[in-house]
Coordinates of C-alpha atoms in Angstrom, one line a residue:
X1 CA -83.2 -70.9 99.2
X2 CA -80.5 -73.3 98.2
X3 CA -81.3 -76.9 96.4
X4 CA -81.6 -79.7 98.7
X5 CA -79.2 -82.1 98.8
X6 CA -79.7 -86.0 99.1
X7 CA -76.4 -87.9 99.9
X8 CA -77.3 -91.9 99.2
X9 CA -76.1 -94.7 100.6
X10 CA -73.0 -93.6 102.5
X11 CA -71.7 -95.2 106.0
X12 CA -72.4 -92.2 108.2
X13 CA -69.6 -92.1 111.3
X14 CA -71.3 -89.7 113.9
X15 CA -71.0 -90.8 117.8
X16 CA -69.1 -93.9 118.3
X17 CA -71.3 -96.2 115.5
X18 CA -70.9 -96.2 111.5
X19 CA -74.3 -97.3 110.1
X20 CA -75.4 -97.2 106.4
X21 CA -78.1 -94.5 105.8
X22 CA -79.0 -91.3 103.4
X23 CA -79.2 -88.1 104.5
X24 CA -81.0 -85.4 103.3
X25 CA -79.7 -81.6 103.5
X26 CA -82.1 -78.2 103.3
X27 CA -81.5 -74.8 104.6
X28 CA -78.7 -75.0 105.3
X29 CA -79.3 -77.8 108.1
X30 CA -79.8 -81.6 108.2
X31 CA -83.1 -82.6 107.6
X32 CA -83.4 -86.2 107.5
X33 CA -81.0 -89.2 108.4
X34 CA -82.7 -92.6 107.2
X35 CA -83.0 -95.3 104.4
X36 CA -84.0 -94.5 101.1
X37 CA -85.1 -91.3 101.7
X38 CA -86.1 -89.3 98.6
X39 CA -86.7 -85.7 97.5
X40 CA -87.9 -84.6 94.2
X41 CA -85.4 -81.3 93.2
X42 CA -82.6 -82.3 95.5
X43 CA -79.0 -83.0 94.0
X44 CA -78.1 -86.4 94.7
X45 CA -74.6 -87.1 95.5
X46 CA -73.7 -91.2 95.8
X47 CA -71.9 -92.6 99.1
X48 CA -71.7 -95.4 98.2
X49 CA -68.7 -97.1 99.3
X50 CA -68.0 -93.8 100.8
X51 CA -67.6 -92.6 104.2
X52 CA -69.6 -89.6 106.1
X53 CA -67.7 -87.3 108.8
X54 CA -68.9 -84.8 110.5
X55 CA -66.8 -81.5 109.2
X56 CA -63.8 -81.5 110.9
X57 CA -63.6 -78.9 113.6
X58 CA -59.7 -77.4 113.6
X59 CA -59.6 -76.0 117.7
X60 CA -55.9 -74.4 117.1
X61 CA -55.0 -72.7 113.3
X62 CA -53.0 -69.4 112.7
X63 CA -54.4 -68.2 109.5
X64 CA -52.3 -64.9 109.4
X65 CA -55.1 -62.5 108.2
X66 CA -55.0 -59.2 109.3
X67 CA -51.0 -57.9 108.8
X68 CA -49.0 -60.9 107.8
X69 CA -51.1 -61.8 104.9
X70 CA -47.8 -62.4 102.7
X71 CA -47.7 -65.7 103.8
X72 CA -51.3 -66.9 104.4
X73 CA -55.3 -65.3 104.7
X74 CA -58.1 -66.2 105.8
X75 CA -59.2 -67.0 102.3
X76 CA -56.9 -68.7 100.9
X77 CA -56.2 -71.0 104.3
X78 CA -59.7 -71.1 104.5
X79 CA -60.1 -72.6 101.2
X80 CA -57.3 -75.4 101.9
X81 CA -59.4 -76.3 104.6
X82 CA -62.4 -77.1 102.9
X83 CA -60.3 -79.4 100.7
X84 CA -59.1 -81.4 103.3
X85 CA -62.5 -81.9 105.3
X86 CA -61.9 -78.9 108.0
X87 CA -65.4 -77.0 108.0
X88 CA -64.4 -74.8 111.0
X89 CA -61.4 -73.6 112.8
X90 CA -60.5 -71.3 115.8
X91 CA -58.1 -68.6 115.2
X92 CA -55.0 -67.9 117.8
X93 CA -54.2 -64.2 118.5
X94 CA -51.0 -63.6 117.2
X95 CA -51.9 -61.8 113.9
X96 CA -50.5 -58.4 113.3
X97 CA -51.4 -56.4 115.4
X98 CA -52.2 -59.1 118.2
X99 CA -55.7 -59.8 119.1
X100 CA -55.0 -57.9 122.7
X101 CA -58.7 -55.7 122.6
X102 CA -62.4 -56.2 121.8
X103 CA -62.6 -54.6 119.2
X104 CA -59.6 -56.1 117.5
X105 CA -61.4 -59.1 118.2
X106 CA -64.6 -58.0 116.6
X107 CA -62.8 -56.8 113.3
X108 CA -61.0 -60.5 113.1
X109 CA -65.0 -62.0 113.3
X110 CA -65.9 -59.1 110.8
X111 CA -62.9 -60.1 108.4
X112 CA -63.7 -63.6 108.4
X113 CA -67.5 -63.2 107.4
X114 CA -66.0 -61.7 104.1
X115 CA -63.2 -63.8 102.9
X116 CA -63.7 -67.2 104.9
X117 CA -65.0 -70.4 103.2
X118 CA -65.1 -72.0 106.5
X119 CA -66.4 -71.7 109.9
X120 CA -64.8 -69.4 111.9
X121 CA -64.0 -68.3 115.8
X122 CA -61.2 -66.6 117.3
X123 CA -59.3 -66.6 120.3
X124 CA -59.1 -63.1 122.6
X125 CA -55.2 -62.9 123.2
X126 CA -54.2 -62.2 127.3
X127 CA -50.5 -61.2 128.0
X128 CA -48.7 -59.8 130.4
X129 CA -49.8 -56.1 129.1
X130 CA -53.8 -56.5 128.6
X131 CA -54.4 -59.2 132.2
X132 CA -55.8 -56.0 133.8
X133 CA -58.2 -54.7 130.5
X134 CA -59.7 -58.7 129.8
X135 CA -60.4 -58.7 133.4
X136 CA -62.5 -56.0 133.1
X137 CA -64.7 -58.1 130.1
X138 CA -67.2 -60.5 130.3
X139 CA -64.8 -63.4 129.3
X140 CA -67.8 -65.6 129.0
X141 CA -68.3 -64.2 125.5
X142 CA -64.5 -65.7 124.2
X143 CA -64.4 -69.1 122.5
X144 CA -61.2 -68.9 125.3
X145 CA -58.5 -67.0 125.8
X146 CA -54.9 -67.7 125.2
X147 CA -51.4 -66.7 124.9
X148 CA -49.9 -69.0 122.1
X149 CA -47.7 -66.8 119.8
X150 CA -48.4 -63.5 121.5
X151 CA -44.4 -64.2 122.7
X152 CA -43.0 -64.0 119.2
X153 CA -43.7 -60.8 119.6
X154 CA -42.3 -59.9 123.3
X155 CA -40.4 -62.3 124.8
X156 CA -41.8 -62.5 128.8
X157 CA -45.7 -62.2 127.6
X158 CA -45.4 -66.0 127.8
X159 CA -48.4 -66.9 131.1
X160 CA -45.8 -69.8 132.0
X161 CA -43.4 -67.2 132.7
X162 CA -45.6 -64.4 134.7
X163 CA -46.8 -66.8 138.1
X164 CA -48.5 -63.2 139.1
X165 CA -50.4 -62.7 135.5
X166 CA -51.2 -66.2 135.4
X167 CA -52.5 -66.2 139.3
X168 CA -54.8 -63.4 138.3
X169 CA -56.0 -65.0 135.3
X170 CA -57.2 -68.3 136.6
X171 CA -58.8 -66.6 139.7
X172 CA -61.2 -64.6 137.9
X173 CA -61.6 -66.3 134.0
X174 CA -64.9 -67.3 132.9
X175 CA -64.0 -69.2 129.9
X176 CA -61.2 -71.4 128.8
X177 CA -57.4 -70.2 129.2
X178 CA -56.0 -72.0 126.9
X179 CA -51.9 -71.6 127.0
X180 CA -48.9 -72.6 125.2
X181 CA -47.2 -74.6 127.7
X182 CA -43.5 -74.5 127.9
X183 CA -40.8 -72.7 130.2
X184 CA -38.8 -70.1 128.4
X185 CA -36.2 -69.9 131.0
X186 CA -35.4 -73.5 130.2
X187 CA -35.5 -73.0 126.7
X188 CA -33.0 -69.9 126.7
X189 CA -30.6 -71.6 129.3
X190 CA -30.8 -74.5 126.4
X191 CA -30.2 -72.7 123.2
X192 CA -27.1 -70.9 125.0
X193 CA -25.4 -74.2 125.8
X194 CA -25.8 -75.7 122.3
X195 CA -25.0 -72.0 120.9
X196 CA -21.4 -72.4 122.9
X197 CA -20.6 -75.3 120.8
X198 CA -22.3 -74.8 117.5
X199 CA -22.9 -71.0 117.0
X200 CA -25.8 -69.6 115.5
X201 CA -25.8 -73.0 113.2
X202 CA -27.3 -75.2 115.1
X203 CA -28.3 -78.7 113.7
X204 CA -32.2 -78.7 114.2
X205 CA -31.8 -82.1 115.4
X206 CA -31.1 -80.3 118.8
X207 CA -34.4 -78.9 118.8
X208 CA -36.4 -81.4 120.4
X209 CA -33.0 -80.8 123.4
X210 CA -33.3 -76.8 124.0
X211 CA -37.5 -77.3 123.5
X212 CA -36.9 -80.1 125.7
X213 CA -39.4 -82.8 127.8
X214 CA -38.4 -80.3 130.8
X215 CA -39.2 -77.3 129.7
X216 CA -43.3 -78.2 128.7
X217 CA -43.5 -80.6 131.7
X218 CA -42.6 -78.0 134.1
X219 CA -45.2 -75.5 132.8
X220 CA -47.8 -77.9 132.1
X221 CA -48.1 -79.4 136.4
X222 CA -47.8 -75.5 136.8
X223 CA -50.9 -74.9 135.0
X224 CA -53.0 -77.8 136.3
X225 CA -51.9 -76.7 139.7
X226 CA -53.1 -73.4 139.0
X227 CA -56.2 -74.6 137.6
X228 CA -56.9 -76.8 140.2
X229 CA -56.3 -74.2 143.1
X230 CA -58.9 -72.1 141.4
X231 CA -61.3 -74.6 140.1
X232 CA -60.4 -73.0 136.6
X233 CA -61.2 -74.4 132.5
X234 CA -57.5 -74.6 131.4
X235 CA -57.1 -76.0 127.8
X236 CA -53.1 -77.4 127.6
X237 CA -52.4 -76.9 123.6
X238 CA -50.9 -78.5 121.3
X239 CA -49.6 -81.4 123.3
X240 CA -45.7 -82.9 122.3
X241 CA -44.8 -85.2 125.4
X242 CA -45.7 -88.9 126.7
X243 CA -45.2 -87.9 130.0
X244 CA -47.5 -84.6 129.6
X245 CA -50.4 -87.0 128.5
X246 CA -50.4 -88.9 131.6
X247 CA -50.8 -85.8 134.2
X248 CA -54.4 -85.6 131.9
X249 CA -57.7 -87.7 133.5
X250 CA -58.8 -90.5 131.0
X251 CA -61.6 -91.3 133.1
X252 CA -63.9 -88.2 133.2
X253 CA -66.4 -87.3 130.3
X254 CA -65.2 -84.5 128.5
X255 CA -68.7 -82.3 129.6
X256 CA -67.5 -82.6 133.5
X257 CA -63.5 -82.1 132.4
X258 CA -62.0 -79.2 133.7
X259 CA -58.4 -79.1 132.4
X260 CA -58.3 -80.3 129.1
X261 CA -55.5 -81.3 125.9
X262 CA -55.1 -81.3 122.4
X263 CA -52.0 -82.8 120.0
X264 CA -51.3 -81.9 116.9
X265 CA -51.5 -84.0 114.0
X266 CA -47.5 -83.2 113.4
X267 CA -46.6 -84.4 116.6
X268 CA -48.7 -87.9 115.9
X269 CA -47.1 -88.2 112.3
X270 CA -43.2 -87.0 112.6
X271 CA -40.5 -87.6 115.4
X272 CA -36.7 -86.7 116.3
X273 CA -35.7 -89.1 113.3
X274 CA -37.5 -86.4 110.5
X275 CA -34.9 -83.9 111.6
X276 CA -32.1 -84.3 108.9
X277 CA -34.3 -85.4 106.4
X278 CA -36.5 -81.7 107.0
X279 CA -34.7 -79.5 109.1
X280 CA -36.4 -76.1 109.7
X281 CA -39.4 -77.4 107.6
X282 CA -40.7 -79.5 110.9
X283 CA -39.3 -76.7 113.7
X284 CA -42.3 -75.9 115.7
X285 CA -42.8 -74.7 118.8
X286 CA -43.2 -77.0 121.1
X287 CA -40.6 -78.9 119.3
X288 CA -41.6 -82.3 117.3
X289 CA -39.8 -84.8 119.9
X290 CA -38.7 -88.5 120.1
X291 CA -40.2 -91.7 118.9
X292 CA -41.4 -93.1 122.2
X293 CA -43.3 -89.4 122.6
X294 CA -45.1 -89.9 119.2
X295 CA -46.5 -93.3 119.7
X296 CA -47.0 -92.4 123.7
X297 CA -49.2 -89.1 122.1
X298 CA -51.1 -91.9 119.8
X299 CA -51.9 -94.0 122.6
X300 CA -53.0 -91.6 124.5
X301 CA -55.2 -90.1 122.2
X302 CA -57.2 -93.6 121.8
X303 CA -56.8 -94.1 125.9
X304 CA -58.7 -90.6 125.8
X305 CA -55.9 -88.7 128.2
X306 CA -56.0 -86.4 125.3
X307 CA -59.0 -84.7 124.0
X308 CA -58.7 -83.2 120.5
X309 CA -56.4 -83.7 117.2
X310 CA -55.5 -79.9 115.7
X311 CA -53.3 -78.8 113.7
X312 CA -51.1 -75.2 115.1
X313 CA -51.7 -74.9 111.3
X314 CA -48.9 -72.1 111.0
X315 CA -47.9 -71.3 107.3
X316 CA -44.3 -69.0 106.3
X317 CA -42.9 -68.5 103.3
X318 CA -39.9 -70.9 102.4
X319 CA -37.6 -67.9 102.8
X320 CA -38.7 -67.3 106.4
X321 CA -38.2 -71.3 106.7
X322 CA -34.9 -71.2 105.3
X323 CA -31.6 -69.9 107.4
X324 CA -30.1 -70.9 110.4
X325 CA -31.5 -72.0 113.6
X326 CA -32.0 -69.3 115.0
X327 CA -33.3 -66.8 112.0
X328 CA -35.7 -69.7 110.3
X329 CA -39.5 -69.1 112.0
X330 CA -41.2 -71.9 113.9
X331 CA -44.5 -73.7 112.7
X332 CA -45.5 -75.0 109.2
X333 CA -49.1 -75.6 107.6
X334 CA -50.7 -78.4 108.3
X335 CA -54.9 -78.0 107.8
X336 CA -55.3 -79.4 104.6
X337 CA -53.8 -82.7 105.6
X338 CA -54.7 -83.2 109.1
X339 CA -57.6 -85.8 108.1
X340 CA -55.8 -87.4 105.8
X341 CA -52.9 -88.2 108.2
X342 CA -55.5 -89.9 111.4
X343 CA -56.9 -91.9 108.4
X344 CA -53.8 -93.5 107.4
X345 CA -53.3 -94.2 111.4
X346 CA -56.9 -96.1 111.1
X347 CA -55.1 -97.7 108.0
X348 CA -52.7 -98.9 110.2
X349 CA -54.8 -100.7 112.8
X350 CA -53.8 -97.4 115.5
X351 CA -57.6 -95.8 115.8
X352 CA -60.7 -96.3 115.1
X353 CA -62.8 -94.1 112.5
X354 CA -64.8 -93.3 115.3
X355 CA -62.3 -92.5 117.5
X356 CA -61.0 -90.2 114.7
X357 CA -64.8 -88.4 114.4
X358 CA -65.0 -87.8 118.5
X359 CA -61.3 -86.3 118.4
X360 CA -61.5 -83.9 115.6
X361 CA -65.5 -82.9 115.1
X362 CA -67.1 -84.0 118.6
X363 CA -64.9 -83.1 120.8
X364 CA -64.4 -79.6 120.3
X365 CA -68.1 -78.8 119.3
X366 CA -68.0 -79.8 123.0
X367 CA -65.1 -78.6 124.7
X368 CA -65.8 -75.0 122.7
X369 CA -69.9 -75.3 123.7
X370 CA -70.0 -74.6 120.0
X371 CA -73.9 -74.9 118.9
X372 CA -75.5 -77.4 116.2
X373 CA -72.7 -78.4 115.2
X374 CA -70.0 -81.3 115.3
X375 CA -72.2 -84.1 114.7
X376 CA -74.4 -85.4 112.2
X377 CA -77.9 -85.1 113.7
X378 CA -81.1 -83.6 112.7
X379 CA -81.8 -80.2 113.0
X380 CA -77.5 -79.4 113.3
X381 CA -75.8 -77.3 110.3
X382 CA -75.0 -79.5 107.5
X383 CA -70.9 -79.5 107.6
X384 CA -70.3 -82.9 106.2
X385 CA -67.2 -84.5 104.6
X386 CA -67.4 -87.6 102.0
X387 CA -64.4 -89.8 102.1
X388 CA -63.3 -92.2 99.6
X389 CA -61.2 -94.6 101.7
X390 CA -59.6 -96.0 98.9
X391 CA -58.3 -93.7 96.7
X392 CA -54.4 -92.8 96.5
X393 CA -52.8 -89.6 96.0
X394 CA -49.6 -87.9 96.6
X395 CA -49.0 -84.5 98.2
X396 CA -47.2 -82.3 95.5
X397 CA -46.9 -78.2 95.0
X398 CA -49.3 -78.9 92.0
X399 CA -52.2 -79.8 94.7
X400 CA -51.0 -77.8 97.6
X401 CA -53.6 -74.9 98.1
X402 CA -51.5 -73.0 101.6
X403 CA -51.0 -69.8 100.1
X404 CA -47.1 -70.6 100.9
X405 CA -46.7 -73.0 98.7
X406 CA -45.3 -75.8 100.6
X407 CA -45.9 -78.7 103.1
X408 CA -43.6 -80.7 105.4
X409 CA -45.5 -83.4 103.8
X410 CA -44.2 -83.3 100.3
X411 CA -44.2 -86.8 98.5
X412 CA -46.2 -88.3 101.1
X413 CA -48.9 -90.6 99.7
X414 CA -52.2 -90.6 101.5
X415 CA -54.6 -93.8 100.6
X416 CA -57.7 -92.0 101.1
X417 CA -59.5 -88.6 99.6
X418 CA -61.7 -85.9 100.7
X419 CA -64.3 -85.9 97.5
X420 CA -66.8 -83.4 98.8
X421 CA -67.6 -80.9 101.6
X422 CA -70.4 -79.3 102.7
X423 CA -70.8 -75.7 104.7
X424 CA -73.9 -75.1 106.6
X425 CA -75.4 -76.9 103.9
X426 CA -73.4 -75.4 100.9
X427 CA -71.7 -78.3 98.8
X428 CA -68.2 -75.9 99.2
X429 CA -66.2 -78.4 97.7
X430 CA -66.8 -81.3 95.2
X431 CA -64.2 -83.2 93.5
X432 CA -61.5 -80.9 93.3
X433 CA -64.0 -77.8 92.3
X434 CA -65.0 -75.3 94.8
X435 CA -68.3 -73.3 94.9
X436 CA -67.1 -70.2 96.6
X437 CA -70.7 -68.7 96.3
X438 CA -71.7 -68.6 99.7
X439 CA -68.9 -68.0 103.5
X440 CA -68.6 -69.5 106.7
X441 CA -70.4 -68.5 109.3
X442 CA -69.4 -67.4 113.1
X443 CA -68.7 -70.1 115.7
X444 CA -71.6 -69.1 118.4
X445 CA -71.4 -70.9 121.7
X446 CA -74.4 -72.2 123.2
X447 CA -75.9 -71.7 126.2
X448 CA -75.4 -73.8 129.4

């Protein structure tokens, strides 16, 4: 039995209203939500002033644990979640070796219940060289399945480039495919004209060109095609077009949606005009892309075309980064800073705090079927975050917790601060200390 925990007076933002109220934490769940509610031996933590999320839900991270632990783990990303208000995350399958069987699968979930701070699930990888095994599963059991990162690996293991995988995928799934949506036939035609002219070096300004508006559009009316034809859940991640957004329905509730989107926080906060300033430090895959896409991505994120902020959270050392085109890695970390970056858009006027609660803790309880959690109701698992909304700090290597040891976001100053976090009722993180007493638990979908 762990002490209760009274949080007083806070502006609680849980399903499109913010309302002043205390809430009251025991077992591990929440008990109470009211005014001045008391409890004898509970710790009392003051909200005043302060705001109340429900933890953050992260639907997209690449934590690296097992076999490429050099650059991140499922600890120490883990723990740079928590600081940052992420109480869960979902885990792609691209770890070493890739998450292509059950019971590689099964040893990630086993991994995680020793080492994670947070909340955990994980993606079962389908390629080109397991479609015929994960047919054979109950796929009902998988968060979802997906390909993103599995072609790092093998180039051709890509679903948008297998029409015969991917027809045999959507025809008998029973879960979510969700799929890295770009065309790598465009891409490689791409890189080999810029390559005539530049060589291996060049200028990552002409990556938002080779990972062009073509390539994902193409593969993304591909997929909703498919899905369509086959009545199939398809998930499109990590988002990076205008024009992508639009193919997305903005007028069905997300419990009746069948084909789904995400963008990254990345492609909400940086654009074509970063490139010289950061160079390799912002190459992701899909590519960060012009000015007119990020504010298009922003708007339709409020207009509710897209359905969840994440993060493609994707840490490598800076000597991985560094080099030329071609030899520095794609991705960067992001999931310590995701939060902090929609709160400086509601700064701006650009979304709403509750907008920012459905897109990154609702949203994908929902979209995942993840149970009790994701809002701030009675009877759900306590993963809360306290914000201070007014309280400045810059991001620096001295408060950078990515086992990496770097951010894109270097020098940035957020105005507002994660002060305390809370895991299935654990106070994980308070002020800048961490209690690292108690781990996550397992995602577990709920029935439907």
């Amino acid at each position: 039995m762990t002490q209760p925990i009274l949080i007083k007076d806070t502006n609680v933002v849980n399903e499109g209203i913010i309302t002043n109220a205390d809430v009251l934490i025991a077992n591990g769940r929440i008990q109470k939500i009211g005014i001045a509610l008391h409890q004898w031996d509970a710790k009392v933590i003051s909200g005043n002033g302060k705001y109340l999320f429900p933890g953050v839900i992260d639907g997209q991270v690449h934590f690296r644990d097992p076999g490429l632990t050099h650059k991140a783990d499922l600890y120490t990303e883990s723990k740079a979640a928590i600081a940052g208000g992420v109480t869960s995350f979902i885990d792609m399958p691209n770890t070493k070796p890739n998450v292509l069987t059950l019971k590689l699968w099964e040893n990630k979930y086993r991994m995680a219940a020793q080492k994670s701070l947070a909340n955990f699930g994980f993606f079962m990888g389908v390629n080109a060289d397991n479609i015929e095994d994960i047919l054979q599963m109950d796929t009902s059991q998988f968060l979802a399945v997906s390909d993103d990162g599995l072609y790092f690996t093998k180039k051709g293991n890509l679903l948008a480039d297998n029409p015969q995988v991917m027809e045999k995928l959507f025809a008998h799934c029973q879960c979510i495919i969700a799929v890295h949506a770009e065309k790598e036939a465009l891409i490689t035609a791409n890189e080999a004209v810029y390559k005539l002219q530049y060589g291996n070096d060049i200028p990552f300004k002409f990556h938002p060109q080779i990972r062009n508006e073509q390539a994902c559009i193409e593969a993304t009316r591909d997929f909703i095609a498919l899905a369509t034809k086959y009545n199939a859940r398809l998930h499109i991640l990590h988002l990076t077009t205008a024009s992508e957004a639009q193919l997305f329905d903005k007028t069905i509730p997300l419990t009746d949606k069948n084909i789904t989107t995400e963008v990254c926080v990345q492609h909400l906060w940086f654009s074509e005009k970063d490139y010289d300033r950061l160079g390799a430090f912002i190459k992701w895959n899909p590519s960060i892309k012009s000015e007119a896409d990020r504010k298009g991505l922003l708007q339709a994120l409020t207009d509710n075309h897209i359905d969840l902020v994440t993060t493609d959270h994707a840490p490598h050392t800076l000597e991985e980064k560094s080099g030329n085109y071609f030899t520095a890695l794609s991705g960067a970390p992001m999931v310590q800073h995701s939060l902090n970056i929609m709160l400086e858009f509601f700064k701006q006027g650009i979304i709403s705090l509750e907008k920012i609660a459905e897109k990154m803790c609702h949203n994908p309880a929902i979209l995942y079927q993840i149970e009790n959690r994701g809002f701030i109701r009675e009877g759900y698992y306590a993963d809360l975050v306290l914000v201070d909304m007014n309280r400045e700090w810059m991001v620096s290597k001295d408060n950078i917790l990515y086992k990496c040891g770097w951010s894109p976001l270097e020098g940035t100053v957020f105005q507002t601060k994660v002060t305390h976090t809370l895991v299935n009722g654990n106070l994980v993180y308070e002020e800048g200390h961490f209690n690292e007493d108690r781990k996550g638990k397992a995602l577990v979908k709920h029935n439907t």
